[in-house]
N, CA, C and O atoms as a printed pandas DataFrame, in Angstrom:
     atom_number atom_name residue_name chain_id  residue_number  x_coord  y_coord  z_coord
0              1         N          MET        A               1    1.076   -0.948    0.092
1              2        CA          MET        A               1    0.246    0.243   -0.033
2              3         C          MET        A               1    1.234    1.452    0.214
3              4         O          MET        A               1    2.131    1.721    1.014
4              5         N          ASN        A               2    0.526    2.139   -1.045
5              6        CA          ASN        A               2    1.438    3.237   -0.987
6              7         C          ASN        A               2    1.361    4.028    0.194
7              8         O          ASN        A               2    0.621    3.669    1.110
8              9         N          ASN        A               3    2.048    5.070    0.273
9             10        CA          ASN        A               3    2.032    6.031    1.797
10            11         C          ASN        A               3    0.396    6.812    1.628
11            12         O          ASN        A               3   -0.565    6.870    2.395
12            13         N          GLU        A               4    0.629    7.321    0.313
13            14        CA          GLU        A               4   -0.917    8.127    0.466
14            15         C          GLU        A               4   -1.902    7.601    0.873
15            16         O          GLU        A               4   -2.621    7.957    1.807
16            17         N          ASN        A               5   -2.009    6.598    0.102
17            18        CA          ASN        A               5   -3.569    5.417    0.201
18            19         C          ASN        A               5   -3.447    5.063    1.743
19            20         O          ASN        A               5   -4.454    4.895    2.429
20            21         N          TYR        A               6   -2.123    4.954    2.266
21            22        CA          TYR        A               6   -2.273    4.562    4.314
22            23         C          TYR        A               6   -2.785    5.706    4.394
23            24         O          TYR        A               6   -4.015    5.730    4.356
24            25         N          TRP        A               7   -2.247    6.674    4.494
25            26        CA          TRP        A               7   -2.963    7.550    5.071
26            27         C          TRP        A               7   -4.469    8.003    5.329
27            28         O          TRP        A               7   -5.252    8.188    6.260
28            29         N          LEU        A               8   -4.383    8.087    3.620
29            30        CA          LEU        A               8   -6.081    7.971    3.545
30            31         C          LEU        A               8   -6.848    7.212    4.210
31            32         O          LEU        A               8   -7.802    7.682    4.830
32            33         N          CYS        A               9   -6.594    6.021    4.200
33            34        CA          CYS        A               9   -7.519    4.935    4.911
34            35         C          CYS        A               9   -7.108    5.119    6.148
35            36         O          CYS        A               9   -8.020    4.591    6.785
36            37         N          TRP        A              10   -6.345    5.514    6.916
37            38        CA          TRP        A              10   -5.922    5.842    8.447
38            39         C          TRP        A              10   -6.774    6.869    9.098
39            40         O          TRP        A              10   -7.316    6.742   10.196
40            41         N          LEU        A              11   -6.858    8.232    8.056
41            42        CA          LEU        A              11   -7.937    9.015    7.979
42            43         C          LEU        A              11   -9.139    8.989    8.325
43            44         O          LEU        A              11   -9.719    9.693    9.152
44            45         N          LYS        A              12   -9.609    7.975    7.537
45            46        CA          LYS        A              12  -11.068    7.667    7.714
46            47         C          LYS        A              12  -11.334    6.681    8.539
47            48         O          LYS        A              12  -12.478    6.229    8.570
48            49         N          ALA        A              13  -10.385    6.192    9.314
49            50        CA          ALA        A              13  -10.833    4.909   10.214
50            51         C          ALA        A              13  -10.814    5.830   11.437
51            52         O          ALA        A              13  -11.862    5.697   12.069
52            53         N          ALA        A              14   -9.965    6.730   11.992
53            54        CA          ALA        A              14   -9.714    7.423   12.362
54            55         C          ALA        A              14  -10.642    8.491   12.982
55            56         O          ALA        A              14  -10.599    8.857   14.157
56            57         N          GLY        A              15  -11.591    8.994   11.912
57            58        CA          GLY        A              15  -12.282    9.721   11.937
58            59         C          GLY        A              15  -13.526    9.257   12.155
59            60         O          GLY        A              15  -14.162    9.923   12.971
60            61         N          VAL        A              16  -14.159    8.196   11.622
61            62        CA          VAL        A              16  -15.284    7.176   12.198
62            63         C          VAL        A              16  -14.916    6.809   13.374
63            64         O          VAL        A              16  -15.873    6.659   14.135
64            65         N          ARG        A              17  -13.465    6.518   14.019
65            66        CA          ARG        A              17  -13.636    6.124   15.429
66            67         C          ARG        A              17  -13.866    7.483   16.429
67            68         O          ARG        A              17  -14.455    7.346   17.501
68            69         N          ALA        A              18  -13.324    8.873   15.965
69            70        CA          ALA        A              18  -13.394   10.054   16.763
70            71         C          ALA        A              18  -14.945   10.172   16.307
71            72         O          ALA        A              18  -15.478   10.722   17.270
72            73         N          VAL        A              19  -15.557   10.024   15.702
73            74        CA          VAL        A              19  -17.239   10.566   15.846
74            75         C          VAL        A              19  -17.710    9.642   16.236
75            76         O          VAL        A              19  -18.845   10.049   16.482
76            77         N          LYS        A              20  -17.691    8.641   16.494
77            78        CA          LYS        A              20  -18.328    7.668   17.708
78            79         C          LYS        A              20  -18.002    8.283   18.771
79            80         O          LYS        A              20  -18.836    8.944   19.389
80            81         N          THR        A              21  -16.789    8.176   19.147
81            82        CA          THR        A              21  -16.165    8.581   20.305
82            83         C          THR        A              21  -17.243    9.761   20.572
83            84         O          THR        A              21  -18.100    9.536   21.427
84            85         N          VAL        A              22  -17.253   10.759   20.028
85            86        CA          VAL        A              22  -17.685   12.509   20.155
86            87         C          VAL        A              22  -19.303   12.004   20.421
87            88         O          VAL        A              22  -19.996   12.544   21.282
88            89         N          ALA        A              23  -19.716   11.075   19.699
89            90        CA          ALA        A              23  -21.098   10.878   20.102
90            91         C          ALA        A              23  -21.466   10.276   21.206
91            92         O          ALA        A              23  -22.416   10.640   21.898
92            93         N          GLN        A              24  -20.736    9.318   21.437
93            94        CA          GLN        A              24  -21.134    8.341   22.714
94            95         C          GLN        A              24  -20.710    9.644   24.058
95            96         O          GLN        A              24  -21.462    9.652   25.033
96            97         N          THR        A              25  -19.850   10.392   24.041
97            98        CA          THR        A              25  -19.360   11.079   25.222
98            99         C          THR        A              25  -20.693   12.416   25.407
99           100         O          THR        A              25  -21.125   12.838   26.479
100          101         N          ALA        A              26  -21.151   12.895   23.896
101          102        CA          ALA        A              26  -22.121   13.699   24.324
102          103         C          ALA        A              26  -23.379   12.790   24.592
103          104         O          ALA        A              26  -24.154   13.403   25.326
104          105         N          ILE        A              27  -23.688   11.979   24.372
105          106        CA          ILE        A              27  -24.800   11.342   25.103
106          107         C          ILE        A              27  -24.888   11.042   26.324
107          108         O          ILE        A              27  -25.768   11.366   27.121
108          109         N          ALA        A              28  -23.815   10.310   26.511
109          110        CA          ALA        A              28  -23.180   10.511   28.456
110          111         C          ALA        A              28  -23.567   11.382   29.068
111          112         O          ALA        A              28  -24.452   11.364   29.923
112          113         N          THR        A              29  -22.874   12.345   28.657
113          114        CA          THR        A              29  -22.873   13.976   28.992
114          115         C          THR        A              29  -24.054   14.275   29.410
115          116         O          THR        A              29  -24.264   14.426   30.614
116          117         N          ILE        A              30  -25.041   14.414   28.462
117          118        CA          ILE        A              30  -26.504   14.705   28.308
118          119         C          ILE        A              30  -27.082   14.000   29.254
119          120         O          ILE        A              30  -27.590   14.567   30.221
120          121         N          GLY        A              31  -27.088   12.862   29.137
121          122        CA          GLY        A              31  -27.883   12.002   30.132
122          123         C          GLY        A              31  -27.696   11.909   31.319
123          124         O          GLY        A              31  -28.593   11.605   32.104
124          125         N          THR        A              32  -26.092   12.237   31.771
125          126        CA          THR        A              32  -25.736   12.521   33.207
126          127         C          THR        A              32  -26.519   14.051   33.726
127          128         O          THR        A              32  -27.164   14.169   34.768
128          129         N          ALA        A              33  -26.310   14.964   32.878
129          130        CA          ALA        A              33  -26.755   16.177   33.401
130          131         C          ALA        A              33  -28.153   16.238   33.326
131          132         O          ALA        A              33  -28.837   16.940   34.071
132          133         N          ALA        A              34  -28.546   15.587   32.527
133          134        CA          ALA        A              34  -30.683   15.548   32.410
134          135         C          ALA        A              34  -30.914   14.668   34.093
135          136         O          ALA        A              34  -31.987   14.881   34.658
136          137         N          VAL        A              35  -30.366   14.166   34.465
137          138        CA          VAL        A              35  -30.455   13.073   35.897
138          139         C          VAL        A              35  -30.304   14.566   37.011
139          140         O          VAL        A              35  -31.126   14.742   37.910
140          141         N          LEU        A              36  -29.437   15.292   36.827
141          142        CA          LEU        A              36  -29.344   16.337   37.503
142          143         C          LEU        A              36  -30.240   17.582   37.675
143          144         O          LEU        A              36  -30.370   18.302   38.665
144          145         N          GLY        A              37  -30.806   17.651   36.503
145          146        CA          GLY        A              37  -31.578   18.690   36.315
146          147         C          GLY        A              37  -31.219   19.559   35.196
147          148         O          GLY        A              37  -32.100   20.112   34.538
148          149         N          GLU        A              38  -29.983   19.710   34.942
149          150        CA          GLU        A              38  -29.948   21.098   33.719
150          151         C          GLU        A              38  -28.954   20.146   33.028
151          152         O          GLU        A              38  -28.147   19.372   33.543
152          153         N          VAL        A              39  -29.299   20.479   31.321
153          154        CA          VAL        A              39  -28.306   20.749   30.391
154          155         C          VAL        A              39  -27.004   21.672   30.043
155          156         O          VAL        A              39  -27.090   22.356   29.023
156          157         N          ASN        A              40  -26.016   21.730   30.678
157          158        CA          ASN        A              40  -25.182   22.775   29.955
158          159         C          ASN        A              40  -23.937   22.322   28.950
159          160         O          ASN        A              40  -22.790   21.879   29.029
160          161         N          TRP        A              41  -24.907   22.720   27.964
161          162        CA          TRP        A              41  -24.288   22.988   26.590
162          163         C          TRP        A              41  -23.205   23.148   26.248
163          164         O          TRP        A              41  -22.799   22.667   25.190
164          165         N          VAL        A              42  -22.492   23.823   27.006
165          166        CA          VAL        A              42  -20.878   24.187   26.868
166          167         C          VAL        A              42  -19.569   23.322   27.539
167          168         O          VAL        A              42  -18.348   23.446   27.442
168          169         N          ALA        A              43  -20.502   22.339   28.301
169          170        CA          ALA        A              43  -20.317   21.403   29.310
170          171         C          ALA        A              43  -19.759   20.402   28.228
171          172         O          ALA        A              43  -18.633   20.193   27.777
172          173         N          VAL        A              44  -20.913   19.907   28.016
173          174        CA          VAL        A              44  -21.574   19.020   26.736
174          175         C          VAL        A              44  -20.045   18.966   25.451
175          176         O          VAL        A              44  -19.238   18.056   25.259
176          177         N          LEU        A              45  -20.140   20.129   24.894
177          178        CA          LEU        A              45  -19.374   20.860   23.529
178          179         C          LEU        A              45  -18.090   20.323   23.902
179          180         O          LEU        A              45  -17.412   19.486   23.307
180          181         N          SER        A              46  -17.882   20.878   24.882
181          182        CA          SER        A              46  -16.387   21.060   25.595
182          183         C          SER        A              46  -15.806   19.571   25.703
183          184         O          SER        A              46  -14.822   19.181   25.074
184          185         N          ALA        A              47  -16.558   18.799   26.591
185          186        CA          ALA        A              47  -16.252   17.367   26.951
186          187         C          ALA        A              47  -16.387   16.400   25.750
187          188         O          ALA        A              47  -15.810   15.319   25.870
188          189         N          SER        A              48  -17.077   16.644   24.601
189          190        CA          SER        A              48  -17.199   15.826   23.360
190          191         C          SER        A              48  -16.165   15.964   22.179
191          192         O          SER        A              48  -15.836   15.236   21.243
192          193         N          ALA        A              49  -15.795   17.217   22.627
193          194        CA          ALA        A              49  -14.641   18.077   21.717
194          195         C          ALA        A              49  -13.333   17.254   22.142
195          196         O          ALA        A              49  -12.774   16.495   21.350
196          197         N          LEU        A              50  -12.979   17.420   23.189
197          198        CA          LEU        A              50  -11.863   16.921   23.861
198          199         C          LEU        A              50  -11.717   15.089   23.688
199          200         O          LEU        A              50  -10.637   14.501   23.640
200          201         N          ALA        A              51  -12.771   14.577   23.633
201          202        CA          ALA        A              51  -13.128   13.262   23.644
202          203         C          ALA        A              51  -12.889   12.774   21.578
203          204         O          ALA        A              51  -12.415   11.808   20.980
204          205         N          GLY        A              52  -13.338   13.691   21.291
205          206        CA          GLY        A              52  -12.826   13.320   19.662
206          207         C          GLY        A              52  -11.435   13.801   19.195
207          208         O          GLY        A              52  -10.827   13.685   18.131
208          209         N          VAL        A              53  -11.192   14.307   20.223
209          210        CA          VAL        A              53   -9.387   14.934   20.162
210          211         C          VAL        A              53   -8.093   14.326   20.478
211          212         O          VAL        A              53   -6.994   14.428   19.932
212          213         N          LEU        A              54   -8.623   13.470   21.803
213          214        CA          LEU        A              54   -8.241   12.430   22.458
214          215         C          LEU        A              54   -8.251   10.801   21.233
215          216         O          LEU        A              54   -7.369   10.029   20.856
216          217         N          SER        A              55   -9.448   10.895   21.027
217          218        CA          SER        A              55   -9.221    9.876   20.082
218          219         C          SER        A              55   -8.702    9.598   18.840
219          220         O          SER        A              55   -8.357    8.512   18.376
220          221         N          MET        A              56   -8.678   11.004   18.215
221          222        CA          MET        A              56   -7.657   10.715   16.866
222          223         C          MET        A              56   -5.769   10.733   17.749
223          224         O          MET        A              56   -4.889    9.966   17.357
224          225         N          LEU        A              57   -5.634   11.355   18.454
225          226        CA          LEU        A              57   -4.493   11.211   19.582
226          227         C          LEU        A              57   -4.164    9.349   19.410
227          228         O          LEU        A              57   -3.245    8.735   18.867
228          229         N          THR        A              58   -5.220    8.966   20.048
229          230        CA          THR        A              58   -4.969    7.614   20.497
230          231         C          THR        A              58   -4.651    7.062   19.165
231          232         O          THR        A              58   -3.657    6.337   19.184
232          233         N          SER        A              59   -5.267    7.216   17.913
233          234        CA          SER        A              59   -5.560    6.402   16.742
234          235         C          SER        A              59   -3.916    6.424   16.503
235          236         O          SER        A              59   -3.509    5.309   16.176
236          237         N          LEU        A              60   -2.900    7.411   16.587
237          238        CA          LEU        A              60   -1.998    7.658   16.363
238          239         C          LEU        A              60   -0.893    6.401   16.249
239          240         O          LEU        A              60    0.073    6.251   15.501
240          241         N          ALA        A              61   -1.557    5.403   17.517
241          242        CA          ALA        A              61   -0.494    4.476   18.306
242          243         C          ALA        A              61   -1.049    3.233   17.343
243          244         O          ALA        A              61   -0.752    2.110   17.750
244          245         N          GLY        A              62   -1.855    3.315   16.057
245          246        CA          GLY        A              62   -1.770    2.810   15.309
246          247         C          GLY        A              62   -3.785    2.086   15.425
247          248         O          GLY        A              62   -4.365    2.039   16.510
248          249         N          LEU        A              63   -4.347    1.709   14.313
249          250        CA          LEU        A              63   -5.219    1.094   14.078
250          251         C          LEU        A              63   -5.414   -0.145   13.618
251          252         O          LEU        A              63   -4.576   -0.202   12.717
252          253         N          PRO        A              64   -6.009   -1.260   13.641
253          254        CA          PRO        A              64   -6.063   -3.162   13.263
254          255         C          PRO        A              64   -6.976   -2.913   12.179
255          256         O          PRO        A              64   -7.200   -3.903   11.483
256          257         N          GLU        A              65   -7.697   -1.602   11.780
257          258        CA          GLU        A              65   -8.593   -1.516   10.370
258          259         C          GLU        A              65   -7.731   -1.415    9.263
259          260         O          GLU        A              65   -8.224   -1.752    8.186
260          261         N          VAL        A              66   -6.206   -0.913    9.269
261          262        CA          VAL        A              66   -5.507   -0.204    8.501
262          263         C          VAL        A              66   -4.598   -1.063    8.571
263          264         O          VAL        A              66   -4.264   -1.500    9.672
264          265         N          ASP        A              67   -3.929   -1.542    7.269
265          266        CA          ASP        A              67   -2.742   -2.202    6.955
266          267         C          ASP        A              67   -1.550   -1.478    7.036
267          268         O          ASP        A              67   -1.367   -0.277    6.839
268          269         N          GLY        A              68   -0.914   -2.187    7.290
269          270        CA          GLY        A              68    0.505   -1.563    7.298
270          271         C          GLY        A              68    1.224   -1.268    8.556
271          272         O          GLY        A              68    2.350   -0.772    8.522
């Protein structure tokens, strides 16, 4: 697999993982906040964005979906 193709595959796989992580974090944060009585949307967005960044950084260690 050539280098450009590898990075395109990696970016797609890492992006899919990051989007799933952001969604899961948002759902968990909204659910927890709803139980407490008020959803702080700034906290939901910041926690979700941070989770997405951390997911991308974790993907740098390697993705089993991407050969190479």
